[in-house]
Amino acid sequence: MKHVAKSLLLSAALCTLMLWPVHAEIDVPALKAAIEKSFETDYPKLDALYKDLHAHPELAFQEVNTAAKLAAEMRALGFEVTEKVGKTGLVAIYNNGDGPTIMVRTELDALPMEEKTGLDYASKAKTTWNGRETFVAHSCGHDIHMANWVGTAKTLVGLKDQWKGTLMFIAQPAEEIVQGAKAMLADGLFTRFKKPDFAFALHAGGGPYGNVSYRVGVGSSNVDGLYIKFHGRGGHGAMPHRTIDPVMIAARFIVDVQSVISREKDPTEFGLISIGSIHSGTAGNIIPDDAQLLGTIRSFKPEVRAKMLAGIERTAKAVAAMSDAPAPEIRIGEGTKAVINDPAVVATAEKALKAAFGDRLRLTPANTTSEDFSEFAGAGVPSMMFNIGVYEPEKWTTANKSGTPLPGNHSPLFAPVPKPTIQTGITALTLAVLSTFDQHARGK
């Protein structure tokens, strides 16, 4: 009888489970259509926001007005906003029932450079940076990211019947100097606020709009900053034999240090050294006392990084010794680690993105640029960062065939086509977040 009773109870339980509603996977085509409809309604305001941000850029940790604009946008959507997190960053929270907390990040800062696009809304802004007056421009696409960020927030709020959980939208300062993420974390980003369960970010680049690219695992490079000051002995340019010429020493180093890449590093491993700044002297007929160099060092693997750093220091000391000059001052500042895209997070988002973008979703090799979005994964948050294009596809194809590609990030001519670029970003980010909420709901 016991066996019969147990069998009847089991049968009843199975019948109950069969009658209980099963949580189906998200309907990507229907959601994409809803996102596109919302986008068409919202775009005039997003276009105005984007062009305002583009025309009024601010440098790292100076993004006071930029952050204020985003704070106002998020409050209008019903988010609870906290400003001045990590100096100029902000955190916007939207609670919508029981579920995971998903973080979406944008950057706030621009670059110390002059824009030369000729756009009607081109930046003419100037500011003081490192003691010098400089132009300021959003030549890396952070203004696109901010418009995507606001648009995604509005879209997700409009679709709140499709998900349960908490949105944690953060606007991070100082990405260009890879210090903003650390500043926000040090200011209690994951202690003053709930630590998110997942995180997403995107980056615009010089590809065709409508395309989305992503990576699994390593997504970007480690970065280290390089400062070297070569000491010499100044004098008259007509009497070099009475001097120790630091310009000559610096020039020799710039050439010789590339042998660390070509002859010491394993050629099958990624690593590079670029010198982007040289400062020395005041006049053509005066040999100066010193020469200062600034550079960047990129790598994927710790052992490659260690070999490169040792080679750089050895080469700098050697070229100084060749001229019988004093030992140089060498400072190597650790920037940020590589972005690591969590395989499980990518796998979930990938299904929705593939359904939405088809063959315009592409798996690509790791990027050689660097990103301090990596700090959040390093703090234990499973994350995914992906890329979107910014240019008209036919023009992009023609330019590539000509051998002169369209301007990329950090070019003074970098000029995204706003509407389709922002639409792609909002669609992709919204679907990535919704698919993650859905995966959690179905896995409960």
Short mmCIF file of C-alpha atoms in Angstrom, two decimals:
data_model
loop_
_atom_site.label_atom_id
_atom_site.label_comp_id
_atom_site.label_asym_id
_atom_site.label_seq_id
_atom_site.Cartn_x
_atom_site.Cartn_y
_atom_site.Cartn_z
CA MET A 1 0.00 0.00 0.00
CA LYS A 2 2.88 2.32 0.81
CA HIS A 3 4.23 1.88 -2.71
CA VAL A 4 0.78 2.58 -4.21
CA ALA A 5 0.35 5.69 -2.08
CA LYS A 6 3.82 6.94 -3.03
CA SER A 7 3.05 6.34 -6.71
CA LEU A 8 -0.23 8.26 -6.47
CA LEU A 9 1.52 11.18 -4.76
CA LEU A 10 4.23 11.27 -7.44
CA SER A 11 1.60 11.20 -10.21
CA ALA A 12 -0.24 14.09 -8.58
CA ALA A 13 2.97 16.09 -8.30
CA LEU A 14 3.80 15.53 -11.96
CA CYS A 15 0.31 16.63 -12.98
CA THR A 16 0.71 19.78 -10.90
CA LEU A 17 4.07 20.57 -12.59
CA MET A 18 2.52 20.02 -16.00
CA LEU A 19 -0.25 22.52 -15.18
CA TRP A 20 2.21 25.12 -13.80
CA PRO A 21 3.12 27.79 -16.41
CA VAL A 22 6.55 27.29 -17.97
CA HIS A 23 8.66 30.43 -18.48
CA ALA A 24 9.32 30.58 -22.22
CA GLU A 25 12.41 32.11 -23.80
CA ILE A 26 12.13 35.74 -24.81
CA ASP A 27 10.60 36.50 -28.18
CA VAL A 28 13.51 38.38 -29.77
CA PRO A 29 11.73 39.45 -33.00
CA ALA A 30 8.81 40.90 -31.03
CA LEU A 31 11.15 42.62 -28.57
CA LYS A 32 13.30 44.02 -31.35
CA ALA A 33 10.18 45.46 -33.01
CA ALA A 34 9.14 47.04 -29.69
CA ILE A 35 12.64 48.47 -29.18
CA GLU A 36 12.67 49.94 -32.70
CA LYS A 37 9.23 51.50 -32.18
CA SER A 38 10.35 53.07 -28.91
CA PHE A 39 13.55 54.28 -30.55
CA GLU A 40 11.74 56.12 -33.34
CA THR A 41 9.63 57.95 -30.75
CA ASP A 42 12.58 58.76 -28.49
CA TYR A 43 15.25 59.54 -31.07
CA PRO A 44 14.69 63.30 -31.53
CA LYS A 45 15.51 63.84 -27.85
CA LEU A 46 18.41 61.39 -27.97
CA ASP A 47 19.80 63.14 -31.06
CA ALA A 48 19.66 66.48 -29.27
CA LEU A 49 21.35 64.97 -26.20
CA TYR A 50 24.07 63.33 -28.29
CA LYS A 51 24.89 66.51 -30.21
CA ASP A 52 24.90 68.57 -27.02
CA LEU A 53 27.32 66.14 -25.37
CA HIS A 54 29.47 66.06 -28.50
CA ALA A 55 29.71 69.84 -28.68
CA HIS A 56 30.47 70.27 -24.95
CA PRO A 57 33.03 67.59 -24.01
CA GLU A 58 34.89 67.50 -20.70
CA LEU A 59 38.14 65.79 -19.73
CA ALA A 60 38.74 63.14 -17.08
CA PHE A 61 37.45 64.10 -13.62
CA GLN A 62 36.22 67.42 -15.05
CA GLU A 63 32.91 65.98 -16.32
CA VAL A 64 30.72 68.05 -14.00
CA ASN A 65 28.26 69.37 -16.60
CA THR A 66 28.20 66.08 -18.50
CA ALA A 67 27.32 64.12 -15.36
CA ALA A 68 24.64 66.66 -14.41
CA LYS A 69 22.95 66.26 -17.80
CA LEU A 70 22.87 62.48 -17.46
CA ALA A 71 21.65 62.69 -13.87
CA ALA A 72 18.70 64.84 -14.98
CA GLU A 73 17.85 62.38 -17.77
CA MET A 74 17.86 59.40 -15.42
CA ARG A 75 15.80 61.10 -12.72
CA ALA A 76 13.19 61.94 -15.35
CA LEU A 77 12.96 58.19 -16.10
CA GLY A 78 12.32 57.35 -12.46
CA PHE A 79 15.83 56.23 -11.45
CA GLU A 80 17.22 57.03 -8.01
CA VAL A 81 20.42 58.91 -8.82
CA THR A 82 23.51 59.42 -6.66
CA GLU A 83 26.07 61.91 -7.97
CA LYS A 84 29.77 62.48 -7.25
CA VAL A 85 30.65 58.80 -6.92
CA GLY A 86 34.36 58.50 -7.70
CA LYS A 87 34.64 62.30 -7.99
CA THR A 88 32.38 62.97 -11.00
CA GLY A 89 30.65 59.64 -11.59
CA LEU A 90 27.02 58.81 -10.97
CA VAL A 91 24.95 55.77 -10.06
CA ALA A 92 21.31 55.41 -11.15
CA ILE A 93 19.15 52.64 -9.64
CA TYR A 94 15.76 51.38 -10.85
CA ASN A 95 14.06 48.66 -8.81
CA ASN A 96 11.49 46.43 -10.50
CA GLY A 97 10.78 43.51 -8.21
CA ASP A 98 12.73 40.44 -7.18
CA GLY A 99 15.55 39.46 -9.51
CA PRO A 100 19.22 40.03 -10.30
CA THR A 101 20.95 43.39 -10.37
CA ILE A 102 22.36 44.18 -13.81
CA MET A 103 24.85 46.99 -14.28
CA VAL A 104 25.18 48.99 -17.51
CA ARG A 105 28.14 51.34 -17.79
CA THR A 106 28.90 54.39 -19.89
CA GLU A 107 31.93 56.67 -19.81
CA LEU A 108 31.78 60.43 -19.37
CA ASP A 109 35.14 61.82 -20.43
CA ALA A 110 36.57 63.14 -23.70
CA LEU A 111 40.11 63.54 -25.08
CA PRO A 112 42.60 66.45 -24.98
CA MET A 113 42.67 67.01 -28.75
CA GLU A 114 41.19 69.19 -31.47
CA GLU A 115 38.23 67.98 -33.50
CA LYS A 116 38.57 68.47 -37.27
CA THR A 117 35.37 66.86 -38.57
CA GLY A 118 33.72 70.10 -39.70
CA LEU A 119 30.38 68.91 -38.30
CA ASP A 120 27.77 71.54 -37.43
CA TYR A 121 27.92 70.31 -33.82
CA ALA A 122 31.71 69.88 -33.68
CA SER A 123 33.44 70.65 -30.42
CA LYS A 124 35.27 73.95 -30.10
CA ALA A 125 35.82 73.48 -26.38
CA LYS A 126 39.12 74.23 -24.67
CA THR A 127 40.34 73.65 -21.14
CA THR A 128 43.53 73.41 -19.09
CA TRP A 129 45.09 69.96 -18.93
CA ASN A 130 48.39 69.18 -17.21
CA GLY A 131 49.15 72.88 -16.99
CA ARG A 132 48.51 73.63 -20.67
CA GLU A 133 45.55 74.87 -22.66
CA THR A 134 44.13 72.21 -24.94
CA PHE A 135 41.18 71.56 -27.20
CA VAL A 136 38.73 68.89 -26.03
CA ALA A 137 36.85 66.42 -28.25
CA HIS A 138 34.74 63.28 -28.01
CA SER A 139 36.92 61.46 -30.52
CA CYS A 140 36.53 58.06 -28.88
CA GLY A 141 32.74 57.74 -29.02
CA HIS A 142 31.88 58.26 -25.36
CA ASP A 143 29.13 60.66 -26.42
CA ILE A 144 27.60 57.84 -28.50
CA HIS A 145 27.88 55.57 -25.45
CA MET A 146 26.07 58.10 -23.25
CA ALA A 147 23.21 58.45 -25.74
CA ASN A 148 22.99 54.64 -25.92
CA TRP A 149 23.02 54.45 -22.12
CA VAL A 150 20.13 56.89 -21.68
CA GLY A 151 18.19 55.32 -24.57
CA THR A 152 18.66 51.80 -23.19
CA ALA A 153 17.50 52.91 -19.75
CA LYS A 154 14.35 54.47 -21.23
CA THR A 155 13.66 51.39 -23.35
CA LEU A 156 14.06 48.98 -20.42
CA VAL A 157 11.76 51.07 -18.23
CA GLY A 158 9.20 51.00 -21.04
CA LEU A 159 9.51 47.20 -21.15
CA LYS A 160 9.47 46.67 -17.37
CA ASP A 161 6.65 44.13 -17.67
CA GLN A 162 9.21 41.89 -19.47
CA TRP A 163 11.73 41.64 -16.61
CA LYS A 164 12.13 41.56 -12.83
CA GLY A 165 15.13 42.80 -10.91
CA THR A 166 17.22 45.95 -10.54
CA LEU A 167 18.91 48.15 -13.12
CA MET A 168 22.17 49.74 -11.98
CA PHE A 169 23.23 52.28 -14.57
CA ILE A 170 26.61 53.86 -13.84
CA ALA A 171 28.27 56.78 -15.62
CA GLN A 172 32.00 56.46 -15.08
CA PRO A 173 34.54 59.28 -15.25
CA ALA A 174 38.13 59.20 -16.47
CA GLU A 175 38.13 56.12 -18.70
CA GLU A 176 40.67 57.72 -21.04
CA ILE A 177 43.24 57.80 -18.25
CA VAL A 178 42.00 54.40 -16.91
CA GLN A 179 41.40 55.77 -13.42
CA GLY A 180 37.63 56.27 -13.25
CA ALA A 181 36.54 52.69 -12.54
CA LYS A 182 39.07 52.42 -9.71
CA ALA A 183 37.88 55.76 -8.32
CA MET A 184 34.24 54.60 -8.27
CA LEU A 185 35.14 51.29 -6.65
CA ALA A 186 37.28 53.06 -4.04
CA ASP A 187 34.32 55.36 -3.32
CA GLY A 188 32.11 52.40 -2.43
CA LEU A 189 30.45 51.51 -5.73
CA PHE A 190 29.92 47.91 -4.60
CA THR A 191 29.50 48.63 -0.88
CA ARG A 192 27.35 51.78 -0.78
CA PHE A 193 25.26 50.19 -3.54
CA LYS A 194 24.41 46.56 -4.15
CA LYS A 195 27.12 44.67 -5.99
CA PRO A 196 25.65 43.73 -9.38
CA ASP A 197 25.22 40.16 -10.52
CA PHE A 198 26.14 40.97 -14.13
CA ALA A 199 27.52 43.94 -16.07
CA PHE A 200 27.42 45.15 -19.67
CA ALA A 201 29.10 47.88 -21.69
CA LEU A 202 29.62 48.67 -25.35
CA HIS A 203 32.17 50.61 -27.37
CA ALA A 204 31.71 52.36 -30.70
CA GLY A 205 34.47 52.03 -33.29
CA GLY A 206 35.36 52.63 -36.91
CA GLY A 207 33.39 49.77 -38.46
CA PRO A 208 30.05 49.79 -40.34
CA TYR A 209 26.94 50.67 -38.37
CA GLY A 210 24.39 47.93 -37.82
CA ASN A 211 27.17 45.48 -36.94
CA VAL A 212 27.94 44.10 -33.48
CA SER A 213 31.21 42.35 -32.62
CA TYR A 214 32.12 40.50 -29.44
CA ARG A 215 34.73 38.29 -27.83
CA VAL A 216 34.78 35.46 -25.31
CA GLY A 217 37.46 35.61 -22.62
CA VAL A 218 40.22 38.17 -23.24
CA GLY A 219 38.66 41.17 -24.96
CA SER A 220 41.31 43.90 -24.67
CA SER A 221 44.89 44.46 -23.60
CA ASN A 222 46.72 45.22 -20.38
CA VAL A 223 48.07 48.76 -20.44
CA ASP A 224 51.01 50.41 -18.70
CA GLY A 225 52.04 54.04 -18.92
CA LEU A 226 55.68 54.92 -19.63
CA TYR A 227 57.54 58.05 -18.49
CA ILE A 228 61.26 58.51 -19.13
CA LYS A 229 63.37 61.59 -18.50
CA PHE A 230 66.82 61.50 -20.13
CA HIS A 231 69.37 63.83 -18.52
CA GLY A 232 72.08 65.53 -20.55
CA ARG A 233 74.21 68.66 -20.37
CA GLY A 234 72.89 71.64 -22.27
CA GLY A 235 74.83 74.10 -24.38
CA HIS A 236 75.18 75.78 -27.75
CA GLY A 237 73.90 73.87 -30.75
CA ALA A 238 77.06 74.88 -32.63
CA MET A 239 79.28 73.24 -30.00
CA PRO A 240 77.75 69.82 -29.37
CA HIS A 241 81.08 68.40 -28.21
CA ARG A 242 80.72 70.43 -25.00
CA THR A 243 77.31 68.96 -24.26
CA ILE A 244 75.57 65.66 -23.65
CA ASP A 245 72.65 65.77 -26.04
CA PRO A 246 69.48 64.30 -24.44
CA VAL A 247 67.54 64.68 -27.70
CA MET A 248 69.97 62.32 -29.40
CA ILE A 249 69.67 59.88 -26.51
CA ALA A 250 65.87 60.00 -26.65
CA ALA A 251 65.87 59.49 -30.42
CA ARG A 252 68.15 56.47 -30.10
CA PHE A 253 65.89 55.00 -27.42
CA ILE A 254 62.74 55.45 -29.52
CA VAL A 255 64.31 53.40 -32.30
CA ASP A 256 66.18 50.84 -30.20
CA VAL A 257 63.29 50.02 -27.86
CA GLN A 258 61.39 48.47 -30.76
CA SER A 259 63.98 45.69 -30.78
CA VAL A 260 62.41 44.54 -27.50
CA ILE A 261 59.30 43.79 -29.55
CA SER A 262 61.00 42.38 -32.63
CA ARG A 263 63.85 40.44 -31.02
CA GLU A 264 63.05 39.69 -27.37
CA LYS A 265 59.30 39.07 -27.26
CA ASP A 266 57.91 35.84 -28.70
CA PRO A 267 56.60 36.92 -32.13
CA THR A 268 53.48 34.78 -31.67
CA GLU A 269 52.45 36.76 -28.57
CA PHE A 270 50.88 40.22 -28.57
CA GLY A 271 52.83 43.17 -27.21
CA LEU A 272 53.65 46.71 -28.33
CA ILE A 273 55.40 49.88 -27.21
CA SER A 274 54.39 53.26 -28.64
CA ILE A 275 55.96 56.62 -27.79
CA GLY A 276 53.30 59.30 -28.17
CA SER A 277 54.91 62.37 -26.63
CA ILE A 278 58.40 63.95 -26.74
CA HIS A 279 59.18 67.22 -24.93
CA SER A 280 62.57 68.87 -24.96
CA GLY A 281 64.21 72.22 -25.54
CA THR A 282 63.08 75.72 -26.43
CA ALA A 283 65.05 76.77 -29.52
CA GLY A 284 66.77 75.20 -32.50
CA ASN A 285 70.26 76.38 -31.53
CA ILE A 286 70.13 75.30 -27.88
CA ILE A 287 70.90 71.76 -26.80
CA PRO A 288 68.67 71.24 -23.75
CA ASP A 289 69.46 69.69 -20.41
CA ASP A 290 66.87 66.94 -20.63
CA ALA A 291 64.25 65.22 -22.79
CA GLN A 292 61.02 63.65 -21.58
CA LEU A 293 59.12 60.83 -23.27
CA LEU A 294 55.63 59.48 -22.65
CA GLY A 295 54.49 56.18 -24.06
CA THR A 296 52.09 53.28 -23.76
CA ILE A 297 52.83 49.58 -23.31
CA ARG A 298 50.23 46.94 -24.29
CA SER A 299 50.10 43.18 -23.76
CA PHE A 300 47.73 40.29 -23.15
CA LYS A 301 49.79 37.95 -20.96
CA PRO A 302 51.61 38.74 -17.68
CA GLU A 303 54.82 37.01 -18.75
CA VAL A 304 54.98 39.01 -22.00
CA ARG A 305 54.39 42.21 -20.04
CA ALA A 306 57.21 41.38 -17.60
CA LYS A 307 59.69 40.72 -20.43
CA MET A 308 58.77 43.97 -22.16
CA LEU A 309 59.09 46.08 -19.03
CA ALA A 310 62.53 44.63 -18.30
CA GLY A 311 63.64 45.29 -21.89
CA ILE A 312 62.41 48.89 -21.84
CA GLU A 313 64.29 49.70 -18.65
CA ARG A 314 67.48 48.02 -19.84
CA THR A 315 67.36 49.83 -23.20
CA ALA A 316 66.80 53.25 -21.60
CA LYS A 317 69.76 52.81 -19.28
CA ALA A 318 71.93 51.51 -22.11
CA VAL A 319 71.36 54.43 -24.50
CA ALA A 320 72.11 56.87 -21.69
CA ALA A 321 75.32 55.01 -20.86
CA MET A 322 76.38 55.11 -24.53
CA SER A 323 76.44 58.92 -24.33
CA ASP A 324 78.09 58.92 -20.89
CA ALA A 325 74.94 60.56 -19.55
CA PRO A 326 73.47 60.20 -16.06
CA ALA A 327 71.02 57.35 -15.53
CA PRO A 328 67.53 58.26 -16.78
CA GLU A 329 64.43 58.57 -14.63
CA ILE A 330 62.08 55.74 -15.54
CA ARG A 331 58.53 55.40 -14.27
CA ILE A 332 56.18 52.66 -15.45
CA GLY A 333 52.66 53.14 -14.17
CA GLU A 334 50.35 50.16 -14.18
CA GLY A 335 47.12 51.16 -15.91
CA THR A 336 44.46 48.49 -16.08
CA LYS A 337 44.15 44.82 -16.82
CA ALA A 338 42.56 43.24 -19.89
CA VAL A 339 38.78 43.08 -20.18
CA ILE A 340 37.66 39.48 -19.63
CA ASN A 341 34.25 38.61 -21.06
CA ASP A 342 32.59 35.94 -18.96
CA PRO A 343 31.73 32.92 -21.17
CA ALA A 344 28.38 32.25 -19.48
CA VAL A 345 27.26 35.89 -19.74
CA VAL A 346 28.34 35.98 -23.39
CA ALA A 347 26.56 32.71 -24.18
CA THR A 348 23.25 34.08 -22.86
CA ALA A 349 23.48 37.43 -24.65
CA GLU A 350 24.83 35.83 -27.81
CA LYS A 351 21.59 33.92 -28.45
CA ALA A 352 19.46 37.07 -28.36
CA LEU A 353 21.97 39.13 -30.37
CA LYS A 354 22.26 36.42 -33.02
CA ALA A 355 18.47 36.29 -33.37
CA ALA A 356 18.37 40.09 -33.73
CA PHE A 357 21.42 40.77 -35.92
CA GLY A 358 22.04 37.52 -37.80
CA ASP A 359 25.32 37.57 -39.72
CA ARG A 360 25.93 41.15 -38.58
CA LEU A 361 26.90 39.70 -35.20
CA ARG A 362 30.54 38.65 -35.41
CA LEU A 363 33.02 36.97 -33.09
CA THR A 364 36.34 38.83 -33.39
CA PRO A 365 39.86 38.58 -31.93
CA ALA A 366 40.81 40.48 -28.78
CA ASN A 367 41.19 44.22 -29.13
CA THR A 368 44.65 45.77 -28.69
CA THR A 369 43.22 48.88 -27.00
CA SER A 370 42.59 48.98 -23.26
CA GLU A 371 39.53 49.61 -21.11
CA ASP A 372 39.05 50.03 -17.38
CA PHE A 373 35.67 48.28 -17.59
CA SER A 374 37.98 45.40 -16.68
CA GLU A 375 38.08 46.67 -13.09
CA PHE A 376 34.48 45.57 -12.52
CA ALA A 377 35.15 42.01 -13.69
CA GLY A 378 38.28 42.08 -11.52
CA ALA A 379 36.04 42.95 -8.57
CA GLY A 380 34.04 39.77 -9.19
CA VAL A 381 31.22 40.85 -11.50
CA PRO A 382 30.63 38.54 -14.52
CA SER A 383 30.74 40.95 -17.46
CA MET A 384 30.48 41.41 -21.20
CA MET A 385 31.68 44.26 -23.39
CA PHE A 386 30.93 44.36 -27.12
CA ASN A 387 31.52 46.75 -30.01
CA ILE A 388 29.35 48.52 -32.56
CA GLY A 389 30.25 50.28 -35.83
CA VAL A 390 29.63 53.93 -36.66
CA TYR A 391 29.98 54.39 -40.44
CA GLU A 392 27.75 53.93 -43.49
CA PRO A 393 28.52 50.34 -44.67
CA GLU A 394 29.09 51.12 -48.35
CA LYS A 395 31.48 53.98 -47.57
CA TRP A 396 33.31 51.76 -45.09
CA THR A 397 33.73 49.00 -47.69
CA THR A 398 34.89 51.43 -50.39
CA ALA A 399 37.39 53.07 -48.03
CA ASN A 400 38.86 49.72 -47.00
CA LYS A 401 39.25 48.65 -50.63
CA SER A 402 41.03 51.93 -51.39
CA GLY A 403 43.66 51.25 -48.72
CA THR A 404 42.69 54.36 -46.74
CA PRO A 405 40.26 53.29 -44.01
CA LEU A 406 37.78 55.74 -42.51
CA PRO A 407 39.04 57.53 -39.37
CA GLY A 408 39.00 55.44 -36.22
CA ASN A 409 38.84 56.23 -32.53
CA HIS A 410 41.16 59.02 -31.31
CA SER A 411 41.35 60.52 -34.80
CA PRO A 412 40.44 64.23 -35.05
CA LEU A 413 38.22 63.17 -37.99
CA PHE A 414 36.27 60.46 -36.13
CA ALA A 415 32.63 61.20 -37.04
CA PRO A 416 29.97 58.55 -36.25
CA VAL A 417 26.67 58.60 -38.12
CA PRO A 418 24.43 59.19 -35.10
CA LYS A 419 21.01 57.65 -35.69
CA PRO A 420 21.83 54.13 -36.95
CA THR A 421 24.79 53.87 -34.58
CA ILE A 422 22.72 54.77 -31.53
CA GLN A 423 19.88 52.51 -32.68
CA THR A 424 22.23 49.55 -32.95
CA GLY A 425 23.65 50.22 -29.51
CA ILE A 426 20.28 50.55 -27.80
CA THR A 427 18.93 47.42 -29.48
CA ALA A 428 21.97 45.34 -28.59
CA LEU A 429 22.29 46.57 -24.99
CA THR A 430 18.58 46.20 -24.30
CA LEU A 431 18.47 42.64 -25.66
CA ALA A 432 21.63 41.67 -23.76
CA VAL A 433 20.11 42.88 -20.49
CA LEU A 434 16.68 41.33 -21.17
CA SER A 435 18.18 37.97 -22.12
CA THR A 436 20.14 37.94 -18.85
CA PHE A 437 17.07 38.75 -16.76
CA ASP A 438 15.22 36.02 -18.68
CA GLN A 439 17.95 33.43 -18.18
CA HIS A 440 17.88 34.09 -14.44
CA ALA A 441 14.08 33.80 -14.30
CA ARG A 442 14.07 30.51 -16.18
CA GLY A 443 16.90 29.14 -14.08
CA LYS A 444 15.12 29.73 -10.75
#
